[in-house]
Coordinates of C-alpha atoms and ligand atoms in Angstrom, one line a residue:
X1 CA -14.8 -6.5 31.3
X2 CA -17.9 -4.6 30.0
X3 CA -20.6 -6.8 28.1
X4 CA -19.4 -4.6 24.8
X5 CA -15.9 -6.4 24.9
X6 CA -16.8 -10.0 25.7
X7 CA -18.7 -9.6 22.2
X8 CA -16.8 -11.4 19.6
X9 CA -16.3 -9.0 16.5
X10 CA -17.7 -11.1 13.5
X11 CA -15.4 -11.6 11.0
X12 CA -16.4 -9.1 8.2
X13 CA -16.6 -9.7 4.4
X14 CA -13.6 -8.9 2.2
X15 CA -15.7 -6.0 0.9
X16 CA -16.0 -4.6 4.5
X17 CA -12.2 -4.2 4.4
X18 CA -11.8 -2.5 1.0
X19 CA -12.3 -5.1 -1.3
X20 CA -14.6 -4.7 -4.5
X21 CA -17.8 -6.6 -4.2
X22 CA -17.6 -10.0 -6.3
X23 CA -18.3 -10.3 -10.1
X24 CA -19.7 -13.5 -11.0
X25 CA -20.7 -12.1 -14.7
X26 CA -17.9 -10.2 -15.9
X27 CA -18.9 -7.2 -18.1
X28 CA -16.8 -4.4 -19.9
X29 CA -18.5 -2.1 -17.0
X30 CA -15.9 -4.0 -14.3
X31 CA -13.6 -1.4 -12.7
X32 CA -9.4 -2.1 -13.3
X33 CA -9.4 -3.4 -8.8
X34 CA -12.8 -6.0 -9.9
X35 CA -10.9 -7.5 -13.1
X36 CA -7.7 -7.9 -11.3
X37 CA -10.1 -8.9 -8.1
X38 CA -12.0 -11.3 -10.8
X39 CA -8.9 -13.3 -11.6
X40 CA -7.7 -13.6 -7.8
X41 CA -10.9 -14.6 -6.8
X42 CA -10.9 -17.6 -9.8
X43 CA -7.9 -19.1 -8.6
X44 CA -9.3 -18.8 -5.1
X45 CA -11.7 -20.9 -6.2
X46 CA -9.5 -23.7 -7.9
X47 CA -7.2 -23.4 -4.8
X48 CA -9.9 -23.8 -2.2
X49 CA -9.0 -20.7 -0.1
X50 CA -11.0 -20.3 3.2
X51 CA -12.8 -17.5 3.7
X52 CA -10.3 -15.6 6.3
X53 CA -7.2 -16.1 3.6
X54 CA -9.7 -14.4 0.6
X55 CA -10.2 -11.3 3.1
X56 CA -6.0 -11.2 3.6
X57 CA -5.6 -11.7 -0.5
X58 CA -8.6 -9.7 -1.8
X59 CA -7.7 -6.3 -0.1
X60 CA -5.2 -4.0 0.5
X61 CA -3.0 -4.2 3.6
X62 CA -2.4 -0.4 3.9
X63 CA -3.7 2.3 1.6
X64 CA -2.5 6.1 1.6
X65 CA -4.1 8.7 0.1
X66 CA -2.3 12.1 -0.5
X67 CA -2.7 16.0 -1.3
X68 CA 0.1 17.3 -3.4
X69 CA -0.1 20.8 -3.9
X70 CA 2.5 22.2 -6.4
X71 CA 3.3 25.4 -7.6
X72 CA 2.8 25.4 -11.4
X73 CA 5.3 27.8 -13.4
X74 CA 2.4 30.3 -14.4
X75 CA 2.0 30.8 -10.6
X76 CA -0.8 29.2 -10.0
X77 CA -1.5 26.0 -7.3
X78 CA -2.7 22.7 -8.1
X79 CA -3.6 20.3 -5.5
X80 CA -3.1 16.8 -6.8
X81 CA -4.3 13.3 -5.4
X82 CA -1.5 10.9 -5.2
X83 CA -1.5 7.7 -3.6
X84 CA 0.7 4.6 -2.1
X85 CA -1.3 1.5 -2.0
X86 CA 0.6 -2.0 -0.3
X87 CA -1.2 -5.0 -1.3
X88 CA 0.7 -7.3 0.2
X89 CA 3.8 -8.2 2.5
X90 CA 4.1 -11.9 3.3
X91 CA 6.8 -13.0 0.8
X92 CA 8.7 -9.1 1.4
X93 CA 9.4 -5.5 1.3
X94 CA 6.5 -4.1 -0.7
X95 CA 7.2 -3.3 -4.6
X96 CA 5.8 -1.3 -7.2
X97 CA 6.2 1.5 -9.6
X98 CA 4.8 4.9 -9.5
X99 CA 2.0 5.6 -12.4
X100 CA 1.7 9.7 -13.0
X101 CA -1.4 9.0 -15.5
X102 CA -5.0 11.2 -15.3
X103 CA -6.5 7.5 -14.7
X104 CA -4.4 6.4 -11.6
X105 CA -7.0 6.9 -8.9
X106 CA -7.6 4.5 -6.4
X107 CA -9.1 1.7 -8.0
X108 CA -6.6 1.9 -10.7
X109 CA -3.9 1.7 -8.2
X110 CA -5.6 -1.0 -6.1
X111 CA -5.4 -3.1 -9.1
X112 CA -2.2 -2.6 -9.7
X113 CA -0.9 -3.2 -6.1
X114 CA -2.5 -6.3 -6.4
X115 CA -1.0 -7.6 -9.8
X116 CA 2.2 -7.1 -8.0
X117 CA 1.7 -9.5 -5.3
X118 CA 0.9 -12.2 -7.6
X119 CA 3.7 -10.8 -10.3
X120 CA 6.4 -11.0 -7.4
X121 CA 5.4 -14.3 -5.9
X122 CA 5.5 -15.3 -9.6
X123 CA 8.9 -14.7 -10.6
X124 CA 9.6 -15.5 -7.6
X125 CA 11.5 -12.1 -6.3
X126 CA 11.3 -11.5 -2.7
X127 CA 8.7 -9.2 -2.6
X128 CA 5.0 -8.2 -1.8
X129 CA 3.2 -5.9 -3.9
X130 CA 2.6 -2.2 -4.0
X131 CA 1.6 0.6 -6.5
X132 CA 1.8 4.2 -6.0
X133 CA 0.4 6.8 -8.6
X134 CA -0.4 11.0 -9.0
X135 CA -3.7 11.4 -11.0
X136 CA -2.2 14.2 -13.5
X137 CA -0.9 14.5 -17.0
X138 CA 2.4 14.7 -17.3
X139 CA 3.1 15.4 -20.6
X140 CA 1.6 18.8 -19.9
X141 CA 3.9 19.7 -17.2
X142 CA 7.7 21.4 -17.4
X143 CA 10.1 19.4 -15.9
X144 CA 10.4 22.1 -13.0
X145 CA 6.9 21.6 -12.2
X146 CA 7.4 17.5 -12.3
X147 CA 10.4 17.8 -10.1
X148 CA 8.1 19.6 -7.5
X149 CA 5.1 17.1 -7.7
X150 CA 7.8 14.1 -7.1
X151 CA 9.7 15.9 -4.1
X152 CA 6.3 16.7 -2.3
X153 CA 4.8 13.1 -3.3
X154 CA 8.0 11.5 -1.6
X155 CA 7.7 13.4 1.4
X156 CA 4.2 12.8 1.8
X157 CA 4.5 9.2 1.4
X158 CA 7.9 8.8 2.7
X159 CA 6.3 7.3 6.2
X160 CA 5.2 4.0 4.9
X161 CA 8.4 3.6 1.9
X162 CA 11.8 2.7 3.2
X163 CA 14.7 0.4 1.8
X164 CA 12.9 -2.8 3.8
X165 CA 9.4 -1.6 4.2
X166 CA 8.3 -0.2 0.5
X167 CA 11.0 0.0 -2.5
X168 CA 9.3 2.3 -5.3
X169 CA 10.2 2.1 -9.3
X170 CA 9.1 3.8 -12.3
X171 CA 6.1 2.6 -14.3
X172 CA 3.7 4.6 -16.7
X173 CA 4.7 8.6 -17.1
X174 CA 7.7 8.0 -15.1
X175 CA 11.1 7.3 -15.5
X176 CA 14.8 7.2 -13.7
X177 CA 15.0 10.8 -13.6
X178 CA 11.9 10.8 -11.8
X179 CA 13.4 7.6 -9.2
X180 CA 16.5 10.2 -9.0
X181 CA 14.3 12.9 -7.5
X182 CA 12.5 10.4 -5.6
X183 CA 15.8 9.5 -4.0
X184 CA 17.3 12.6 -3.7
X185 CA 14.3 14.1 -1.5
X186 CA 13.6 11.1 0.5
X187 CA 17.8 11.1 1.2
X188 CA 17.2 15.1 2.6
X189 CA 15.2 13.7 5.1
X190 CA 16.5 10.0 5.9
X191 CA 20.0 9.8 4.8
X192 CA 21.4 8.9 1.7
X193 CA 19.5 5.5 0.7
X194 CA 20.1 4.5 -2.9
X195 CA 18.1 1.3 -2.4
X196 CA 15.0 3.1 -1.3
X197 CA 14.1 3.2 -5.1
X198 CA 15.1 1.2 -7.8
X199 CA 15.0 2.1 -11.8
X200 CA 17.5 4.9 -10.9
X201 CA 20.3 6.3 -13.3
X202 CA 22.7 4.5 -13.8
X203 CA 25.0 7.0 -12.3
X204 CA 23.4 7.0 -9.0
X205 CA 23.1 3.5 -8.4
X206 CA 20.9 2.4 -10.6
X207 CA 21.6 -1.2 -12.2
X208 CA 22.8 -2.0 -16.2
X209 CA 20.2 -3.1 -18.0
X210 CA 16.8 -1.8 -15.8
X211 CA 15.7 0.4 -18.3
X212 CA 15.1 -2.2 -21.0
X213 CA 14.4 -5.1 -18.0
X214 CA 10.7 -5.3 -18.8
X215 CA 11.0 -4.9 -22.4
X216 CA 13.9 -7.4 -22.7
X217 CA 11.8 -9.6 -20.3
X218 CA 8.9 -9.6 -22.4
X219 CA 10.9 -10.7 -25.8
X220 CA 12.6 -13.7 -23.1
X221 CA 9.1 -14.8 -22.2
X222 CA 7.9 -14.9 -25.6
X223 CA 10.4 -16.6 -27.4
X224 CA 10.1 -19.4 -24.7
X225 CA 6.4 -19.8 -25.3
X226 CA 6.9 -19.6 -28.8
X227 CA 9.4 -22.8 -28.4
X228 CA 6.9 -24.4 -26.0
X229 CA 4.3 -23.7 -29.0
X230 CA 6.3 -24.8 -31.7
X231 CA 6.2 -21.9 -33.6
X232 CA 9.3 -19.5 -34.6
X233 CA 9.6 -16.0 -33.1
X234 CA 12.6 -15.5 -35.4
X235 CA 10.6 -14.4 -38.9
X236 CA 7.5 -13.3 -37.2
X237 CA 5.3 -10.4 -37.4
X238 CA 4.5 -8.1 -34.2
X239 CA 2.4 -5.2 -33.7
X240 CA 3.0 -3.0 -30.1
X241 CA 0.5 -1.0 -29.0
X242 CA 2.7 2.0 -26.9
X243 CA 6.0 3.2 -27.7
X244 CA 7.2 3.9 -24.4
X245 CA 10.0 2.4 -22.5
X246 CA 8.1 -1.4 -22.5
X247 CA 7.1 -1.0 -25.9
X248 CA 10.2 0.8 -27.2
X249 CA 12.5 -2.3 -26.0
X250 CA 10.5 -5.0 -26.6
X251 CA 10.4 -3.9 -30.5
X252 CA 14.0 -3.0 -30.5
X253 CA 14.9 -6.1 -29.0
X254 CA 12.7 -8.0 -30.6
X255 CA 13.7 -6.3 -34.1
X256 CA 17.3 -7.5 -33.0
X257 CA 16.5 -11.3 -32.4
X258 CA 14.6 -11.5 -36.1
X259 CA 11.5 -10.9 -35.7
X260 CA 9.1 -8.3 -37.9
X261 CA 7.6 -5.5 -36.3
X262 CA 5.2 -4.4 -38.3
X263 CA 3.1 -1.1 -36.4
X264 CA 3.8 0.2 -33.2
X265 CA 2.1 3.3 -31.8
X266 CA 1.5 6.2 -28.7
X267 CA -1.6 7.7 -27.5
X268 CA -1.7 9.5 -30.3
X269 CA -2.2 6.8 -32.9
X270 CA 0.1 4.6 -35.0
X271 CA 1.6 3.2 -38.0
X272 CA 1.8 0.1 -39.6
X273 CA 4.6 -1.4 -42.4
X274 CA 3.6 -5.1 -43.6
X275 CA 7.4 -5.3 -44.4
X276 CA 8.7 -4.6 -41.1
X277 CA 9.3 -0.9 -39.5
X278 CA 13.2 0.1 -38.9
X279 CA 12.5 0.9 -35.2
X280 CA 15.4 2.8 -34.4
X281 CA 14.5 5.7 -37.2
X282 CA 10.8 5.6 -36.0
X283 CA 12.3 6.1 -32.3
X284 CA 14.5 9.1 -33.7
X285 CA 11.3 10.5 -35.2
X286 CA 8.9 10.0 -32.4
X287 CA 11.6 12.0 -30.6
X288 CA 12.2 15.1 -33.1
X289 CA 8.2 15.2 -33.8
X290 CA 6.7 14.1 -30.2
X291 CA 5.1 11.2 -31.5
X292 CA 5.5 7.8 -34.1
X293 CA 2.1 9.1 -36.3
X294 CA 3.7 11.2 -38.8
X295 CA 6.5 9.4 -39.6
X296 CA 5.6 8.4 -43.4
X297 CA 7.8 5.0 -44.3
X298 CA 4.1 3.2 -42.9
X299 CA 0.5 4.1 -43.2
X300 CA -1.2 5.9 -40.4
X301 CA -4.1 3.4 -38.4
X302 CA -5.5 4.2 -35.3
X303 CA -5.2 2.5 -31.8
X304 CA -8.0 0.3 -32.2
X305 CA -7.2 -0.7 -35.5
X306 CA -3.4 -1.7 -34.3
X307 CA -5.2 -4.7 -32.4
X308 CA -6.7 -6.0 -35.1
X309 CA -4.1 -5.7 -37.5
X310 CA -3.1 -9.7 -39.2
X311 CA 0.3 -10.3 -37.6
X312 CA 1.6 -13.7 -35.4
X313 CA 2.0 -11.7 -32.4
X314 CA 0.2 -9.2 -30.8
X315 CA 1.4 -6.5 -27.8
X316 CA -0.2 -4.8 -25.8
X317 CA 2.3 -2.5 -24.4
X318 CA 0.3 1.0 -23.5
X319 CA -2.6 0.7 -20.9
X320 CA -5.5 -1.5 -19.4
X321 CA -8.6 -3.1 -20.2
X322 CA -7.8 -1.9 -24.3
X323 CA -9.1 -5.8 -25.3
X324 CA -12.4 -5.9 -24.7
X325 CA -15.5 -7.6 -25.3
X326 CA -16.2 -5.4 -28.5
X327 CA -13.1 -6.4 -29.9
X328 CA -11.9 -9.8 -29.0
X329 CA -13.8 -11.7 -31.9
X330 CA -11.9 -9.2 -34.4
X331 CA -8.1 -10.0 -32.9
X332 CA -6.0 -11.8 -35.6
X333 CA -2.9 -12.6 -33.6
X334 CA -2.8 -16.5 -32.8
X335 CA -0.9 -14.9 -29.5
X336 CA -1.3 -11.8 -27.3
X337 CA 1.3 -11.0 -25.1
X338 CA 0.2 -8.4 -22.1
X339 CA 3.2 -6.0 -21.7
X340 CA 0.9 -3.8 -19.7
X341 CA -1.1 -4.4 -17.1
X342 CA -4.2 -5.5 -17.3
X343 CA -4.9 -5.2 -21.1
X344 CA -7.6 -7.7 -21.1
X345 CA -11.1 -7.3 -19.5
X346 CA -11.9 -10.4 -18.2
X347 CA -14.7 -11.1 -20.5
X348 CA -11.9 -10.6 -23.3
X349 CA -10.0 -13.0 -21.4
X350 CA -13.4 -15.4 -22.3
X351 CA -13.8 -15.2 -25.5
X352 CA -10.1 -15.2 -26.5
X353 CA -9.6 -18.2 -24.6
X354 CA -12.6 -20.1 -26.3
X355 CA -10.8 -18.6 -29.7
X356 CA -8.3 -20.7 -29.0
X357 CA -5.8 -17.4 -28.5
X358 CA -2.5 -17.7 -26.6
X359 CA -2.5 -15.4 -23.7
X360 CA 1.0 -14.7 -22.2
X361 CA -0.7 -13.1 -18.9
X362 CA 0.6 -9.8 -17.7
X363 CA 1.8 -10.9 -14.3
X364 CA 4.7 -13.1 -16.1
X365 CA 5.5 -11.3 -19.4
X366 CA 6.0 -8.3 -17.6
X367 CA 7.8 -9.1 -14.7
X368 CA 11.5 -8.6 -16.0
X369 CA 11.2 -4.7 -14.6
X370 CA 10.5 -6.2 -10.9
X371 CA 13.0 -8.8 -11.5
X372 CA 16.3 -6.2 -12.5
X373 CA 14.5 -3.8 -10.0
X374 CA 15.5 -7.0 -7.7
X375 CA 19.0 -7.5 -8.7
X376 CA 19.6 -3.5 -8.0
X377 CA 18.3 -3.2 -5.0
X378 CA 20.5 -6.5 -4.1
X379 CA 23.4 -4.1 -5.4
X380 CA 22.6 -1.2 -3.7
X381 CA 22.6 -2.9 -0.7
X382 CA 26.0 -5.0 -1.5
X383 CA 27.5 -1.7 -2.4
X384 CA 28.5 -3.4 -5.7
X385 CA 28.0 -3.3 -9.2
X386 CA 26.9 -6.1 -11.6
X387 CA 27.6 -6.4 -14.6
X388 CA 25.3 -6.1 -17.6
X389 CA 25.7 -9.5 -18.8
X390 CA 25.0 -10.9 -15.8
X391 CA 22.0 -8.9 -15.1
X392 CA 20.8 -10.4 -18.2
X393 CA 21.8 -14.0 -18.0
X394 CA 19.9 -13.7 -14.4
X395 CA 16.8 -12.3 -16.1
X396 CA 16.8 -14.9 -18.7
X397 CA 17.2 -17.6 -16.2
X398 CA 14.0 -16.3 -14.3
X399 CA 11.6 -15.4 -17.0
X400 CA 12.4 -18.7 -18.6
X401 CA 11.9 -21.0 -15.3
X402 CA 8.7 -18.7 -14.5
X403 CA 7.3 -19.7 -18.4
X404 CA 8.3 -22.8 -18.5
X405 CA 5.9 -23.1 -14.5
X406 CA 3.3 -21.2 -15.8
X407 CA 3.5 -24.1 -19.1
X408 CA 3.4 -26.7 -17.6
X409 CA 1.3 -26.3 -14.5
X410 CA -1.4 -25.1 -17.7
X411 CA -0.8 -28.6 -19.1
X412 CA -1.4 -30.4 -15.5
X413 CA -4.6 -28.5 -14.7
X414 CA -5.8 -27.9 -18.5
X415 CA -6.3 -24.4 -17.6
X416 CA -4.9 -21.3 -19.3
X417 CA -2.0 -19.6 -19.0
X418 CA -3.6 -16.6 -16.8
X419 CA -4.9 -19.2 -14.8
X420 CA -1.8 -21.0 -14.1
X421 CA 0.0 -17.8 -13.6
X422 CA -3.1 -16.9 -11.0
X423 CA -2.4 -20.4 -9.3
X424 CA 1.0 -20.7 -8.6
X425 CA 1.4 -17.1 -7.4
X426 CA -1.8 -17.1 -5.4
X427 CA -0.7 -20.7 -3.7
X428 CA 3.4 -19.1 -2.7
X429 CA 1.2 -16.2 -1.1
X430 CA -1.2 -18.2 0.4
X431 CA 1.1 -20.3 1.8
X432 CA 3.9 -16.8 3.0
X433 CA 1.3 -15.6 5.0
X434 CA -0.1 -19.0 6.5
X435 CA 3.5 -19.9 7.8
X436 CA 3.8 -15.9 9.1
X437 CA 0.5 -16.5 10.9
X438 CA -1.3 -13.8 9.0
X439 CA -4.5 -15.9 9.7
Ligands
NAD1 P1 5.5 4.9 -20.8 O1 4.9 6.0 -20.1 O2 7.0 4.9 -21.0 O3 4.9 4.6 -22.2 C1 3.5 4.4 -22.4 C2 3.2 4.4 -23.9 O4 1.8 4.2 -24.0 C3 3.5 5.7 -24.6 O5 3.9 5.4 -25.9 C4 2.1 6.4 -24.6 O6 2.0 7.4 -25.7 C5 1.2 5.2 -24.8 N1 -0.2 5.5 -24.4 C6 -0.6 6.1 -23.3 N2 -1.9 6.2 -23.2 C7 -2.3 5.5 -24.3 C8 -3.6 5.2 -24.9 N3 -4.7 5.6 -24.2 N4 -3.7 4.4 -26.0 C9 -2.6 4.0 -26.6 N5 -1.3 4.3 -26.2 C10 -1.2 5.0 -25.0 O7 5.0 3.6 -19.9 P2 5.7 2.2 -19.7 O8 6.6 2.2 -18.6 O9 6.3 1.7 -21.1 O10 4.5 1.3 -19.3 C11 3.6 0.7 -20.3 C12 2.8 -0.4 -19.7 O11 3.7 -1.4 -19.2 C13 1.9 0.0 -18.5 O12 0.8 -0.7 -18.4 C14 2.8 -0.3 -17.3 O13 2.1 -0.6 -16.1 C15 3.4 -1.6 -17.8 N6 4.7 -2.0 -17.1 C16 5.8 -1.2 -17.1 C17 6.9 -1.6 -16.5 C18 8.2 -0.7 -16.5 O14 9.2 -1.2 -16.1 N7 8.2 0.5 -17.0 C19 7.0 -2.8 -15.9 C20 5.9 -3.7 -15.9 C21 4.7 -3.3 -16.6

């Protein structure tokens, strides 16, 4: 053996492996991969990870980064950058929607990957983590042109997806016709594979009850906390930042089990009704008109002012790092609950928690889509259909146990909620890739 070989390689920083460098002083500045990296990093600390498990945990196990070059309908061609990004594997399959979004680049997606992991380990569904996105705008794109982005994504990425390697679902800008596609043109090249997606029509395998999961999830976790609290969710005031599919369900849902919601909006703005908004007639209007601004039984506020707006409960359902350091001191809500990921900036996180602020972290509110995702890709494999009300008594059963952890290891540790979220999912990782012999 030559003198090169006999030299031992020194073990490298996380950074050297695609990890972002540390922040000790979080700032607004931090990128979406350091505030997700911040958290994991935290709980690393309260855990007492070695060195070796922080490199496994802090960076991405594989990372794939994509040319998609579509036709447009004018003729022209676009080259997009799309990427498939696998945090994790010790507890699973890797797991994780799709984001078409002109933010999803590769830190954004990092990020993302990440939450996963810890969201999975979590709930306790037996995955790892993932995230895949296309930096584009879809709302400026036919459905023709969409349909060719998603084909020539899946192909490009279909190497490192399969139904037990990497199980893609819908997230922002996507939906279950886009899972359908995603099926369909991984199935011309693999075979027909209904589990190698999940958030699919119902009519081609997808489950009852996916396309609310995350929203109904979100009103599950909520009402628990509120219990744990001792305040009621029935009679209370909400305002939900995005009307999309989270936001859309948790209101309707939440409308359903009492509660006030009293201004929602989309990325165009929003609208806000002290008495309560009839959700289903701003839905039918945000449908005819293209977005929940105009509609006129509700005064018009902006995004930003939708945070601050005095209500009991407070969603952010649109996109990340919108609670920040310039605006934490002005939130009214007693409680925030993080439909999307990644709404609060760390140094948000900070301040609200010295306010005194319930946080309902992200990576347990929001983990009833992974969770139904779970149970369909269990049928798809069974070959057999569940049935809606069981889907749903399994949810509830989950996000409840997963609150009720998060609770009570908060009380144990004094720590908050994020924290104890952070702890418990970090430690079942931790402790899935010791046992596999990852390190
Ligand atoms: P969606 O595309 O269906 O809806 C997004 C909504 O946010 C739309 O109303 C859009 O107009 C609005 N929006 C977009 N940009 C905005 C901006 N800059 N300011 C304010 N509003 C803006 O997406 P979705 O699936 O509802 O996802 C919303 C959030 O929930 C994302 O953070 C996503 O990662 C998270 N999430 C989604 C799921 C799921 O199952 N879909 C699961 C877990 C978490």
């Amino acid at each position: 053996m030559g003198a090169a070989n006999d030299e031992k390689r020194p073990i490298g920083s996380a950074e050297d492996i695609g990890a972002p460098k540390r922040v000790t002083e979080p700032s607004d500045d931090m990128t979406p991969f350091e505030a997700a990296t911040y958290f994991f990093y935290e709980a690393a600390d309260r855990l007492n990870l070695d060195n070796e498990m922080r490199e496994i945990l802090a960076s991405s196990y594989r990372e794939l980064a994509v040319q998609v070059p579509v036709v447009m309908d004018d003729g022209h061609r676009m080259v997009f950058r799309g990427y498939r990004i696998q945090h994790n594997g010790a507890r699973g399959p890797y797991k994780g929607g799709i984001r078409y979004h002109e933010s999803a680049d590769l830190d954004e997606v990092r990020a993302l990957a990440a939450l996963m992991t810890w969201k999975n380990a979590l709930i306790d569904v037996p995955f790892g983590g993932a995230k895949g996105g296309v930096q584009c705008d879809p709302r400026s794109m036919s459905d023709g042109e969409l349909q060719k982005l998603t084909r020539r994504f899946t192909a490009m990425i279909s190497y490192v997806i399969g139904l037990n390697r990497d199980i893609p679902a819908p997230d922002m800008g996507t939906n279950a016709q886009t899972m359908a596609w995603m099926m369909d043109a991984y199935g011309q090249k693999y075979g027909y594979t209904p589990g190698i997606v999940t958030g699919k029509p119902v009519e081609m395998g997808g489950s009852p009850g996916r396309e609310e999961a995350t929203g109904r999830g979100v009103v599950m976790s909520t009402k628990e906390a509120c219990e744990r609290k001792g305040t009621k969710f029935k009679g209370a005031s909400i305002a939900i930042q995005g009307f999309g599919n989270v936001g859309y369900w948790a209101a309707i849902i939440a409308e359903e089990e009492g509660a006030k919601v009293v201004a929602v909006s989309d990325v165009e703005g929003g609208i806000f009704n002290g008495d309560g908004l009839e959700i289903e007639k701003v839905d039918k209007h945000r449908w005819n008109e293209g977005s929940v601004t105009s509609y006129t039984e509700g005064d018009k506020i902006s995004n930003e002012d939708l945070l601050e707006v005095e209500c009991d409960i407070l969603i952010p359902a649109a996109i990340q790092g919108v609670i920040h350091e310039r605006n934490a001191e002005q939130i009214k809500a007693p409680m925030i609950v993080e439909a999307a990921n990644g709404p609060t900036t760390p140094v948000a996180d900070n301040i609200l928690s010295k306010r005194d602020i319930t946080v309902l972290p992200d990576i347990l509110v929001n983990a009833g889509g992974v969770t139904v995702s779970y149970f369909e890709w269990v049928q798809n494999i069974q070959q057999f259909r569940w049935e809606i009300d069981n889907v749903n008594k399994e949810l509830e059963k989950r996000m409840i146990k997963a609150t009720d952890d998060v609770f009570a290891r908060a009380a144990k540790d004094q720590t908050t909620l994020r924290d104890a979220a952070f702890d418990i999912a970090v430690e079942r990782v931790a402790r899935a890739a010791e046992i596999r012999g990852y390190v």
